[in-house]
PDB file of C-alpha atoms (C1' of nucleotides) in Angstrom:
ATOM      1  CA  MET A1015     -14.684 -17.033 -25.561  1.00  0.00           C
ATOM      2  CA  SER A1016     -11.129 -17.497 -24.656  1.00  0.00           C
ATOM      3  CA  LYS A1017     -11.542 -19.255 -21.460  1.00  0.00           C
ATOM      4  CA  GLN A1018      -8.087 -20.195 -20.367  1.00  0.00           C
ATOM      5  CA  GLU A1019      -7.520 -21.669 -17.013  1.00  0.00           C
ATOM      6  CA  LEU A1020      -5.320 -20.152 -14.462  1.00  0.00           C
ATOM      7  CA  VAL A1021      -3.969 -22.952 -12.304  1.00  0.00           C
ATOM      8  CA  VAL A1022      -2.111 -21.947  -9.265  1.00  0.00           C
ATOM      9  CA  ILE A1023       1.154 -23.815  -9.474  1.00  0.00           C
ATOM     10  CA  GLY A1024       2.065 -25.538  -6.320  1.00  0.00           C
ATOM     11  CA  GLN A1025       3.977 -23.016  -4.190  1.00  0.00           C
ATOM     12  CA  THR A1026       7.424 -24.716  -4.327  1.00  0.00           C
ATOM     13  CA  ASP A1027       9.106 -23.127  -1.469  1.00  0.00           C
ATOM     14  CA  GLU A1028      12.610 -23.779  -2.525  1.00  0.00           C
ATOM     15  CA  ALA A1029      15.378 -22.006  -0.656  1.00  0.00           C
ATOM     16  CA  GLY A1030      12.842 -19.361   0.281  1.00  0.00           C
ATOM     17  CA  ALA A1031      10.286 -19.833   3.008  1.00  0.00           C
ATOM     18  CA  CYS A1032       7.420 -17.868   1.771  1.00  0.00           C
ATOM     19  CA  CYS A1033       7.229 -16.598  -1.800  1.00  0.00           C
ATOM     20  CA  PRO A1034       9.412 -17.622  -4.701  1.00  0.00           C
ATOM     21  CA  GLY A1035       8.714 -14.403  -6.393  1.00  0.00           C
ATOM     22  CA  LEU A1036       5.952 -12.326  -7.880  1.00  0.00           C
ATOM     23  CA  VAL A1037       6.689 -13.396 -11.384  1.00  0.00           C
ATOM     24  CA  SER A1038       7.291 -17.125 -10.926  1.00  0.00           C
ATOM     25  CA  ALA A1039       3.828 -18.084 -10.023  1.00  0.00           C
ATOM     26  CA  PRO A1040       0.398 -16.702  -9.099  1.00  0.00           C
ATOM     27  CA  LEU A1041       0.153 -15.750  -5.431  1.00  0.00           C
ATOM     28  CA  GLY A1042      -2.114 -17.607  -3.065  1.00  0.00           C
ATOM     29  CA  GLU A1043      -4.574 -15.719  -0.978  1.00  0.00           C
ATOM     30  CA  ASP A1044      -2.641 -16.085   2.246  1.00  0.00           C
ATOM     31  CA  GLN A1045       0.707 -15.064   0.914  1.00  0.00           C
ATOM     32  CA  ALA A1046      -0.968 -12.126  -0.938  1.00  0.00           C
ATOM     33  CA  MET A1047      -2.534 -10.891   2.319  1.00  0.00           C
ATOM     34  CA  GLU A1048       0.658 -11.136   4.284  1.00  0.00           C
ATOM     35  CA  LEU A1049       2.700  -9.378   1.639  1.00  0.00           C
ATOM     36  CA  ALA A1050       0.061  -6.732   1.154  1.00  0.00           C
ATOM     37  CA  ARG A1051       0.363  -5.895   4.802  1.00  0.00           C
ATOM     38  CA  LEU A1052       4.013  -5.258   4.326  1.00  0.00           C
ATOM     39  CA  PHE A1053       3.637  -3.119   1.175  1.00  0.00           C
ATOM     40  CA  LYS A1054       0.846  -1.208   2.854  1.00  0.00           C
ATOM     41  CA  ALA A1055       3.231  -0.263   5.532  1.00  0.00           C
ATOM     42  CA  LEU A1056       5.513   1.133   2.834  1.00  0.00           C
ATOM     43  CA  GLY A1057       2.669   2.910   1.084  1.00  0.00           C
ATOM     44  CA  ASP A1058       2.886   6.146   3.005  1.00  0.00           C
ATOM     45  CA  PRO A1059       5.427   8.927   2.403  1.00  0.00           C
ATOM     46  CA  VAL A1060       5.863   9.599   6.035  1.00  0.00           C
ATOM     47  CA  ARG A1061       6.610   6.033   6.792  1.00  0.00           C
ATOM     48  CA  LEU A1062       8.971   5.733   3.815  1.00  0.00           C
ATOM     49  CA  ARG A1063      10.899   8.643   5.004  1.00  0.00           C
ATOM     50  CA  LEU A1064      10.980   7.407   8.517  1.00  0.00           C
ATOM     51  CA  LEU A1065      12.266   4.055   7.419  1.00  0.00           C
ATOM     52  CA  SER A1066      14.878   5.600   5.199  1.00  0.00           C
ATOM     53  CA  MET A1067      16.052   7.901   7.970  1.00  0.00           C
ATOM     54  CA  ILE A1068      16.398   4.865  10.199  1.00  0.00           C
ATOM     55  CA  ALA A1069      17.923   2.483   7.702  1.00  0.00           C
ATOM     56  CA  SER A1070      20.399   5.000   6.399  1.00  0.00           C
ATOM     57  CA  ARG A1071      21.730   6.010   9.785  1.00  0.00           C
ATOM     58  CA  ALA A1072      25.394   5.162  10.109  1.00  0.00           C
ATOM     59  CA  GLY A1073      25.254   3.815  13.703  1.00  0.00           C
ATOM     60  CA  GLY A1074      22.253   1.789  12.883  1.00  0.00           C
ATOM     61  CA  GLU A1075      20.143   3.537  15.501  1.00  0.00           C
ATOM     62  CA  VAL A1076      18.068   6.677  15.591  1.00  0.00           C
ATOM     63  CA  CYS A1077      16.486   8.381  18.568  1.00  0.00           C
ATOM     64  CA  VAL A1078      12.811   9.361  18.098  1.00  0.00           C
ATOM     65  CA  CYS A1079      13.926  12.819  19.130  1.00  0.00           C
ATOM     66  CA  ASP A1080      15.913  13.018  15.920  1.00  0.00           C
ATOM     67  CA  LEU A1081      13.089  11.825  13.744  1.00  0.00           C
ATOM     68  CA  THR A1082      10.202  13.922  14.911  1.00  0.00           C
ATOM     69  CA  PRO A1083      11.501  17.403  14.189  1.00  0.00           C
ATOM     70  CA  ALA A1084      12.131  16.428  10.512  1.00  0.00           C
ATOM     71  CA  PHE A1085       8.429  16.374   9.889  1.00  0.00           C
ATOM     72  CA  ASP A1086       5.620  18.951   9.996  1.00  0.00           C
ATOM     73  CA  LEU A1087       3.547  16.443  11.979  1.00  0.00           C
ATOM     74  CA  SER A1088       2.644  16.104  15.579  1.00  0.00           C
ATOM     75  CA  GLN A1089       4.579  13.746  17.805  1.00  0.00           C
ATOM     76  CA  PRO A1090       1.665  11.232  18.214  1.00  0.00           C
ATOM     77  CA  THR A1091       1.456  10.964  14.450  1.00  0.00           C
ATOM     78  CA  ILE A1092       5.103  10.101  14.168  1.00  0.00           C
ATOM     79  CA  SER A1093       4.665   7.549  16.992  1.00  0.00           C
ATOM     80  CA  HIS A1094       1.794   6.107  15.204  1.00  0.00           C
ATOM     81  CA  HIS A1095       3.749   5.586  12.014  1.00  0.00           C
ATOM     82  CA  LEU A1096       6.654   4.133  13.805  1.00  0.00           C
ATOM     83  CA  LYS A1097       4.287   1.657  15.425  1.00  0.00           C
ATOM     84  CA  LEU A1098       2.969   0.554  12.069  1.00  0.00           C
ATOM     85  CA  LEU A1099       6.464   0.086  10.724  1.00  0.00           C
ATOM     86  CA  ARG A1100       7.353  -1.991  13.806  1.00  0.00           C
ATOM     87  CA  GLN A1101       4.217  -4.075  13.438  1.00  0.00           C
ATOM     88  CA  ALA A1102       5.158  -4.841   9.856  1.00  0.00           C
ATOM     89  CA  GLY A1103       8.585  -6.156  11.000  1.00  0.00           C
ATOM     90  CA  LEU A1104      10.466  -3.459   9.226  1.00  0.00           C
ATOM     91  CA  ILE A1105      11.983  -1.816  12.319  1.00  0.00           C
ATOM     92  CA  ASP A1106      12.421  -2.546  15.977  1.00  0.00           C
ATOM     93  CA  CYS A1107      13.035  -0.315  18.991  1.00  0.00           C
ATOM     94  CA  GLU A1108      14.402  -0.307  22.458  1.00  0.00           C
ATOM     95  CA  ARG A1109      14.083   2.138  25.322  1.00  0.00           C
ATOM     96  CA  ARG A1110      17.373   3.197  26.762  1.00  0.00           C
ATOM     97  CA  GLY A1111      16.965   5.548  29.636  1.00  0.00           C
ATOM     98  CA  THR A1112      14.880   8.455  28.673  1.00  0.00           C
ATOM     99  CA  TRP A1113      15.053   7.963  24.953  1.00  0.00           C
ATOM    100  CA  VAL A1114      13.741   5.264  22.569  1.00  0.00           C
ATOM    101  CA  TYR A1115      16.002   4.118  19.722  1.00  0.00           C
ATOM    102  CA  TYR A1116      14.796   2.565  16.531  1.00  0.00           C
ATOM    103  CA  TRP A1117      16.743   0.468  13.939  1.00  0.00           C
ATOM    104  CA  ALA A1118      15.932  -1.243  10.699  1.00  0.00           C
ATOM    105  CA  LEU A1119      15.381  -4.915  10.146  1.00  0.00           C
ATOM    106  CA  PRO A1120      17.009  -5.532   6.753  1.00  0.00           C
ATOM    107  CA  ALA A1121      15.787  -9.095   6.479  1.00  0.00           C
ATOM    108  CA  THR A1122      12.174  -7.919   5.773  1.00  0.00           C
ATOM    109  CA  LEU A1123      13.450  -5.370   3.222  1.00  0.00           C
ATOM    110  CA  ASP A1124      15.495  -8.075   1.450  1.00  0.00           C
ATOM    111  CA  ARG A1125      12.581 -10.398   1.405  1.00  0.00           C
ATOM    112  CA  LEU A1126      10.394  -7.828  -0.302  1.00  0.00           C
ATOM    113  CA  ALA A1127      13.196  -6.970  -2.714  1.00  0.00           C
ATOM    114  CA  ALA A1128      13.636 -10.605  -3.677  1.00  0.00           C
ATOM    115  CA  PHE A1129       9.888 -10.919  -4.088  1.00  0.00           C
ATOM    116  CA  LEU A1130       9.750  -8.033  -6.485  1.00  0.00           C
ATOM    117  CA  LYS A1131      12.817  -8.892  -8.458  1.00  0.00           C
ATOM    118  CA  THR A1132      12.038 -10.135 -11.880  1.00  0.00           C
ATOM    119  CA  PRO A1133      14.094 -13.136 -12.915  1.00  0.00           C
ATOM    120  CA  GLN A1134      15.605 -11.590 -16.047  1.00  0.00           C
ATOM    121  CA  THR A1135      19.106 -11.253 -14.521  1.00  0.00           C
ATOM    122  CA  ALA A1136      20.515 -14.639 -13.850  1.00  0.00           C
ATOM    123  CA  GLU A1137      22.504 -14.585 -10.714  1.00  0.00           C
ATOM    124  CA  THR A1138      23.532 -17.045  -8.079  1.00  0.00           C
ATOM    125  CA  THR A1139      22.962 -16.397  -4.495  1.00  0.00           C
ATOM    126  CA  THR A1140      25.120 -17.889  -1.892  1.00  0.00           C
TER     127      THR A1140
ATOM    128  CA  MET B1063      30.059  -4.011 -16.812  1.00  0.00           C
ATOM    129  CA  SER B1064      26.644  -5.622 -16.495  1.00  0.00           C
ATOM    130  CA  LYS B1065      24.881  -2.787 -18.021  1.00  0.00           C
ATOM    131  CA  GLN B1066      21.184  -3.021 -18.073  1.00  0.00           C
ATOM    132  CA  GLU B1067      19.873  -3.225 -21.484  1.00  0.00           C
ATOM    133  CA  LEU B1068      16.351  -2.660 -20.517  1.00  0.00           C
ATOM    134  CA  VAL B1069      14.906   0.607 -21.508  1.00  0.00           C
ATOM    135  CA  VAL B1070      13.576   1.895 -18.243  1.00  0.00           C
ATOM    136  CA  ILE B1071      10.736   4.229 -19.142  1.00  0.00           C
ATOM    137  CA  GLY B1072       9.789   5.321 -15.676  1.00  0.00           C
ATOM    138  CA  GLN B1073      13.200   6.696 -14.872  1.00  0.00           C
ATOM    139  CA  THR B1074      13.221   9.750 -17.030  1.00  0.00           C
ATOM    140  CA  ASP B1075      14.024  11.781 -14.108  1.00  0.00           C
ATOM    141  CA  GLU B1076      15.190  15.255 -14.647  1.00  0.00           C
ATOM    142  CA  ALA B1077      16.487  15.534 -11.067  1.00  0.00           C
ATOM    143  CA  GLY B1078      19.053  12.826 -11.700  1.00  0.00           C
ATOM    144  CA  ALA B1079      18.790   9.314 -10.553  1.00  0.00           C
ATOM    145  CA  CYS B1080      15.538   8.971  -8.671  1.00  0.00           C
ATOM    146  CA  CYS B1081      16.314   6.846  -5.653  1.00  0.00           C
ATOM    147  CA  PRO B1082      19.647   5.370  -5.014  1.00  0.00           C
ATOM    148  CA  GLY B1083      18.172   3.153  -2.358  1.00  0.00           C
ATOM    149  CA  LEU B1084      16.219   3.258   0.907  1.00  0.00           C
ATOM    150  CA  VAL B1085      19.355   2.654   2.930  1.00  0.00           C
ATOM    151  CA  SER B1086      21.796   4.879   1.332  1.00  0.00           C
ATOM    152  CA  ALA B1087      20.305   8.261   2.262  1.00  0.00           C
ATOM    153  CA  PRO B1088      17.210   9.724   3.693  1.00  0.00           C
ATOM    154  CA  LEU B1089      14.387  10.147   1.208  1.00  0.00           C
ATOM    155  CA  GLY B1090      13.217  13.504   0.137  1.00  0.00           C
ATOM    156  CA  GLU B1091       9.596  14.412   0.415  1.00  0.00           C
ATOM    157  CA  ASP B1092       8.980  14.218  -3.366  1.00  0.00           C
ATOM    158  CA  GLN B1093      10.679  10.904  -3.804  1.00  0.00           C
ATOM    159  CA  ALA B1094       8.913   9.527  -0.822  1.00  0.00           C
ATOM    160  CA  MET B1095       5.573  10.571  -2.171  1.00  0.00           C
ATOM    161  CA  GLU B1096       6.165   9.077  -5.606  1.00  0.00           C
ATOM    162  CA  LEU B1097       7.359   5.797  -4.150  1.00  0.00           C
ATOM    163  CA  ALA B1098       4.648   5.669  -1.599  1.00  0.00           C
ATOM    164  CA  ARG B1099       2.177   5.733  -4.461  1.00  0.00           C
ATOM    165  CA  LEU B1100       3.818   2.657  -5.950  1.00  0.00           C
ATOM    166  CA  PHE B1101       3.885   0.726  -2.742  1.00  0.00           C
ATOM    167  CA  LYS B1102       0.336   1.682  -2.022  1.00  0.00           C
ATOM    168  CA  ALA B1103      -0.620   0.094  -5.276  1.00  0.00           C
ATOM    169  CA  LEU B1104       0.992  -3.123  -4.061  1.00  0.00           C
ATOM    170  CA  GLY B1105      -0.596  -2.779  -0.572  1.00  0.00           C
ATOM    171  CA  ASP B1106      -3.734  -4.758  -1.417  1.00  0.00           C
ATOM    172  CA  PRO B1107      -3.970  -8.591  -1.566  1.00  0.00           C
ATOM    173  CA  VAL B1108      -6.270  -8.434  -4.671  1.00  0.00           C
ATOM    174  CA  ARG B1109      -3.903  -6.253  -6.500  1.00  0.00           C
ATOM    175  CA  LEU B1110      -0.996  -8.321  -5.599  1.00  0.00           C
ATOM    176  CA  ARG B1111      -2.678 -11.425  -6.795  1.00  0.00           C
ATOM    177  CA  LEU B1112      -3.680  -9.682  -9.983  1.00  0.00           C
ATOM    178  CA  LEU B1113      -0.160  -8.490 -10.676  1.00  0.00           C
ATOM    179  CA  SER B1114       1.277 -11.863  -9.894  1.00  0.00           C
ATOM    180  CA  MET B1115      -1.262 -13.503 -12.240  1.00  0.00           C
ATOM    181  CA  ILE B1116      -0.293 -11.164 -14.987  1.00  0.00           C
ATOM    182  CA  ALA B1117       3.385 -11.148 -14.476  1.00  0.00           C
ATOM    183  CA  SER B1118       3.768 -14.916 -14.150  1.00  0.00           C
ATOM    184  CA  ARG B1119       1.823 -15.704 -17.311  1.00  0.00           C
ATOM    185  CA  ALA B1120       4.004 -17.433 -19.810  1.00  0.00           C
ATOM    186  CA  GLY B1121       2.833 -15.516 -22.934  1.00  0.00           C
ATOM    187  CA  GLY B1122       3.222 -12.235 -21.124  1.00  0.00           C
ATOM    188  CA  GLU B1123      -0.440 -11.295 -21.624  1.00  0.00           C
ATOM    189  CA  VAL B1124      -3.597 -12.090 -19.754  1.00  0.00           C
ATOM    190  CA  CYS B1125      -7.158 -11.458 -20.801  1.00  0.00           C
ATOM    191  CA  VAL B1126      -9.373  -9.844 -18.206  1.00  0.00           C
ATOM    192  CA  CYS B1127     -11.841 -12.635 -18.696  1.00  0.00           C
ATOM    193  CA  ASP B1128      -9.188 -14.974 -17.165  1.00  0.00           C
ATOM    194  CA  LEU B1129      -8.556 -12.809 -14.163  1.00  0.00           C
ATOM    195  CA  THR B1130     -12.040 -11.986 -12.977  1.00  0.00           C
ATOM    196  CA  PRO B1131     -13.304 -15.508 -12.261  1.00  0.00           C
ATOM    197  CA  ALA B1132     -10.376 -16.169  -9.985  1.00  0.00           C
ATOM    198  CA  PHE B1133     -11.777 -13.795  -7.426  1.00  0.00           C
ATOM    199  CA  ASP B1134     -14.900 -13.683  -5.341  1.00  0.00           C
ATOM    200  CA  LEU B1135     -15.300 -10.085  -6.360  1.00  0.00           C
ATOM    201  CA  SER B1136     -17.525  -8.251  -8.817  1.00  0.00           C
ATOM    202  CA  GLN B1137     -16.210  -7.355 -12.203  1.00  0.00           C
ATOM    203  CA  PRO B1138     -16.197  -3.570 -11.528  1.00  0.00           C
ATOM    204  CA  THR B1139     -13.975  -4.162  -8.467  1.00  0.00           C
ATOM    205  CA  ILE B1140     -11.435  -6.094 -10.526  1.00  0.00           C
ATOM    206  CA  SER B1141     -11.558  -3.419 -13.148  1.00  0.00           C
ATOM    207  CA  HIS B1142     -10.873  -0.841 -10.472  1.00  0.00           C
ATOM    208  CA  HIS B1143      -7.900  -2.661  -9.159  1.00  0.00           C
ATOM    209  CA  LEU B1144      -6.470  -3.109 -12.681  1.00  0.00           C
ATOM    210  CA  LYS B1145      -6.906   0.510 -13.226  1.00  0.00           C
ATOM    211  CA  LEU B1146      -4.909   1.388 -10.027  1.00  0.00           C
ATOM    212  CA  LEU B1147      -2.138  -1.007 -11.076  1.00  0.00           C
ATOM    213  CA  ARG B1148      -1.995   0.631 -14.502  1.00  0.00           C
ATOM    214  CA  GLN B1149      -1.900   4.154 -13.080  1.00  0.00           C
ATOM    215  CA  ALA B1150       0.997   3.061 -10.903  1.00  0.00           C
ATOM    216  CA  GLY B1151       2.865   1.972 -14.014  1.00  0.00           C
ATOM    217  CA  LEU B1152       3.063  -1.706 -12.994  1.00  0.00           C
ATOM    218  CA  ILE B1153       0.988  -3.003 -15.849  1.00  0.00           C
ATOM    219  CA  ASP B1154      -0.361  -1.843 -19.173  1.00  0.00           C
ATOM    220  CA  CYS B1155      -3.262  -3.049 -21.371  1.00  0.00           C
ATOM    221  CA  GLU B1156      -4.563  -3.023 -24.863  1.00  0.00           C
ATOM    222  CA  ARG B1157      -7.865  -3.805 -26.296  1.00  0.00           C
ATOM    223  CA  ARG B1158      -7.794  -6.372 -29.063  1.00  0.00           C
ATOM    224  CA  GLY B1159     -11.132  -7.016 -30.569  1.00  0.00           C
ATOM    225  CA  THR B1160     -13.678  -7.884 -27.842  1.00  0.00           C
ATOM    226  CA  TRP B1161     -11.094  -8.571 -25.211  1.00  0.00           C
ATOM    227  CA  VAL B1162      -8.573  -6.486 -23.139  1.00  0.00           C
ATOM    228  CA  TYR B1163      -5.180  -7.921 -22.519  1.00  0.00           C
ATOM    229  CA  TYR B1164      -2.974  -6.907 -19.707  1.00  0.00           C
ATOM    230  CA  TRP B1165       0.799  -7.359 -19.278  1.00  0.00           C
ATOM    231  CA  ALA B1166       3.346  -6.446 -16.635  1.00  0.00           C
ATOM    232  CA  LEU B1167       5.917  -3.634 -16.847  1.00  0.00           C
ATOM    233  CA  PRO B1168       9.012  -5.211 -15.162  1.00  0.00           C
ATOM    234  CA  ALA B1169      10.909  -1.960 -15.156  1.00  0.00           C
ATOM    235  CA  THR B1170       8.789  -0.599 -12.278  1.00  0.00           C
ATOM    236  CA  LEU B1171       9.066  -3.745 -10.425  1.00  0.00           C
ATOM    237  CA  ASP B1172      12.842  -3.849 -10.763  1.00  0.00           C
ATOM    238  CA  ARG B1173      13.015  -0.236  -9.685  1.00  0.00           C
ATOM    239  CA  LEU B1174      11.211  -0.991  -6.512  1.00  0.00           C
ATOM    240  CA  ALA B1175      13.342  -4.043  -5.928  1.00  0.00           C
ATOM    241  CA  ALA B1176      16.481  -2.062  -6.274  1.00  0.00           C
ATOM    242  CA  PHE B1177      15.214   0.563  -4.010  1.00  0.00           C
ATOM    243  CA  LEU B1178      14.475  -1.908  -1.244  1.00  0.00           C
ATOM    244  CA  LYS B1179      17.601  -3.937  -1.601  1.00  0.00           C
ATOM    245  CA  THR B1180      20.011  -3.390   1.261  1.00  0.00           C
ATOM    246  CA  PRO B1181      23.601  -2.870   0.169  1.00  0.00           C
ATOM    247  CA  GLN B1182      24.852  -6.199   1.449  1.00  0.00           C
ATOM    248  CA  THR B1183      23.074  -8.504   3.745  1.00  0.00           C
ATOM    249  CA  ALA B1184      25.752  -9.535   6.147  1.00  0.00           C
ATOM    250  CA  GLU B1185      23.970 -12.402   7.963  1.00  0.00           C
ATOM    251  CA  THR B1186      22.126 -10.282  10.445  1.00  0.00           C
ATOM    252  CA  THR B1187      20.899 -12.958  12.789  1.00  0.00           C
ATOM    253  CA  THR B1188      21.300 -11.563  16.286  1.00  0.00           C
TER     254      THR B1188
ATOM    255  C1'  DG C 262       8.197  13.898  46.868  1.00  0.00           C
ATOM    256  C1'  DG C 263       7.381  17.049  43.083  1.00  0.00           C
ATOM    257  C1'  DC C 264       8.799  18.750  38.498  1.00  0.00           C
ATOM    258  C1'  DT C 265      10.260  18.211  33.686  1.00  0.00           C
ATOM    259  C1'  DT C 266      11.219  15.734  29.480  1.00  0.00           C
ATOM    260  C1'  DG C 267      10.568  11.954  25.906  1.00  0.00           C
ATOM    261  C1'  DC C 268       7.468   8.936  23.922  1.00  0.00           C
ATOM    262  C1'  DA C 269       3.240   6.018  23.728  1.00  0.00           C
ATOM    263  C1'  DT C 270      -1.727   5.584  24.042  1.00  0.00           C
ATOM    264  C1'  DT C 271      -6.562   7.170  23.772  1.00  0.00           C
ATOM    265  C1'  DG C 272     -10.536   9.213  21.635  1.00  0.00           C
ATOM    266  C1'  DA C 273     -12.378  11.938  18.044  1.00  0.00           C
ATOM    267  C1'  DT C 274     -12.815  13.308  13.267  1.00  0.00           C
ATOM    268  C1'  DA C 275     -12.162  14.131   8.403  1.00  0.00           C
ATOM    269  C1'  DT C 276     -10.602  11.852   4.500  1.00  0.00           C
ATOM    270  C1'  DC C 277      -9.497   7.890   1.811  1.00  0.00           C
ATOM    271  C1'  DC C 278     -10.548   3.476  -0.148  1.00  0.00           C
ATOM    272  C1'  DA C 279     -12.562  -1.144  -1.367  1.00  0.00           C
ATOM    273  C1'  DT C 280     -16.734  -2.773  -2.924  1.00  0.00           C
ATOM    274  C1'  DC C 281     -21.164  -3.049  -5.022  1.00  0.00           C
ATOM    275  C1'  DG C 282     -25.224  -2.293  -8.425  1.00  0.00           C
ATOM    276  C1'  DA C 283     -26.354   0.253 -12.305  1.00  0.00           C
ATOM    277  C1'  DT C 284     -25.128   2.049 -16.420  1.00  0.00           C
ATOM    278  C1'  DG C 285     -22.299   3.105 -20.599  1.00  0.00           C
ATOM    279  C1'  DC C 286     -19.588   1.780 -24.464  1.00  0.00           C
ATOM    280  C1'  DA C 287     -17.154  -0.973 -27.902  1.00  0.00           C
ATOM    281  C1'  DA C 288     -16.984  -5.076 -30.612  1.00  0.00           C
ATOM    282  C1'  DC C 289     -18.819  -9.102 -32.308  1.00  0.00           C
ATOM    283  C1'  DC C 290     -22.817 -11.931 -34.217  1.00  0.00           C
ATOM    284  C1'  DT C 291     -26.661 -12.959 -36.440  1.00  0.00           C
TER     285       DT C 291
ATOM    286  C1'  DA D 836     -30.555  -2.942 -37.084  1.00  0.00           C
ATOM    287  C1'  DG D 837     -31.029  -5.629 -32.993  1.00  0.00           C
ATOM    288  C1'  DG D 838     -29.045  -8.532 -29.513  1.00  0.00           C
ATOM    289  C1'  DT D 839     -25.180 -10.246 -26.842  1.00  0.00           C
ATOM    290  C1'  DT D 840     -20.750 -10.271 -24.591  1.00  0.00           C
ATOM    291  C1'  DG D 841     -16.625  -8.023 -22.385  1.00  0.00           C
ATOM    292  C1'  DC D 842     -14.981  -4.444 -19.849  1.00  0.00           C
ATOM    293  C1'  DA D 843     -14.910   0.435 -18.088  1.00  0.00           C
ATOM    294  C1'  DT D 844     -17.119   4.148 -15.498  1.00  0.00           C
ATOM    295  C1'  DC D 845     -20.439   6.289 -12.186  1.00  0.00           C
ATOM    296  C1'  DG D 846     -22.544   7.021  -7.731  1.00  0.00           C
ATOM    297  C1'  DA D 847     -23.257   5.347  -3.225  1.00  0.00           C
ATOM    298  C1'  DT D 848     -21.654   3.399   1.123  1.00  0.00           C
ATOM    299  C1'  DG D 849     -19.459   1.120   4.982  1.00  0.00           C
ATOM    300  C1'  DG D 850     -14.975   0.443   6.774  1.00  0.00           C
ATOM    301  C1'  DA D 851     -10.105   1.725   7.100  1.00  0.00           C
ATOM    302  C1'  DT D 852      -6.717   5.370   8.007  1.00  0.00           C
ATOM    303  C1'  DA D 853      -4.017   9.733   8.909  1.00  0.00           C
ATOM    304  C1'  DT D 854      -4.059  13.301  11.944  1.00  0.00           C
ATOM    305  C1'  DC D 855      -4.648  15.920  16.098  1.00  0.00           C
ATOM    306  C1'  DA D 856      -5.396  17.380  21.223  1.00  0.00           C
ATOM    307  C1'  DA D 857      -5.464  15.394  25.516  1.00  0.00           C
ATOM    308  C1'  DT D 858      -3.718  12.170  28.522  1.00  0.00           C
ATOM    309  C1'  DG D 859      -0.754   8.418  30.460  1.00  0.00           C
ATOM    310  C1'  DC D 860       3.554   6.673  31.719  1.00  0.00           C
ATOM    311  C1'  DA D 861       8.509   6.003  32.505  1.00  0.00           C
ATOM    312  C1'  DA D 862      12.881   8.074  33.549  1.00  0.00           C
ATOM    313  C1'  DG D 863      15.805  11.585  34.999  1.00  0.00           C
ATOM    314  C1'  DC D 864      16.436  15.912  37.923  1.00  0.00           C
ATOM    315  C1'  DC D 865      15.631  19.274  41.805  1.00  0.00           C
TER     316       DC D 865
END
DNA sequence: GGCTTGCATTGATATCCATCGATGCAACCT
DNA sequence: AGGTTGCATCGATGGATATCAATGCAAGCC
């Protein structure tokens, strides 16, 4: 039997607080749980479209009244998905008068992107 | 320059380039559905750890017999998660004699990373 | 105050999913 | 052939989740 041992390398958090990358070392349980929460928030087509509509908006902000009619879903359902995206730290919102405006939090997106990136392209970040 | 020399299998998209990025333009329904399937596969801590264990392995391959004992789960459950990762195009496997070996498909990971990456992070610390 | 609009919350429900034990199947080993 | 090991598949089940109608709540308007 080829019983090899998978030793979890010490999570060397160098220059990055949480996770040095999916490929660099096996994930610990805690990190996996936290990251899975983020990816789960992206694992729905409605939420992906919502996030994309918010993040790609030129002014950086979108009113909910501009998001809801783009879907064939009820208003509470859209509100529910926006809440999940907000709880995941992907977007944030603010009420301004009658309307509520949402904007994207690119730090979380970049963190996930860095986590997924395989280290085959050598580059130097500032 | 800096042309990618990797043959990206998953990008044989007849409708042109699949997804230029989450931030560049609102996602269509079809693209959102396909990408959500991928992110959903990553939205589980067990699958994230499995993928990390596979992708971080030096030789590039891991035997299932090395993966299963790392979890407090039954063998069918691990097999189920591996199947989902494989259906998502994140890993692939091959039977060699008695054992089955899994390896990562970095093209899919890079595609997701590129999709999440924001154009340029301009120090957004409000 | 009373009415309307925009959005969030609640409660209910149908569907999905992670997990398990049992079983099946392929390959190796006497 | 018979037995054993490694892994996948099946069927069942409890918990999570996406969705809706109804309702609540804040803000503007009459």
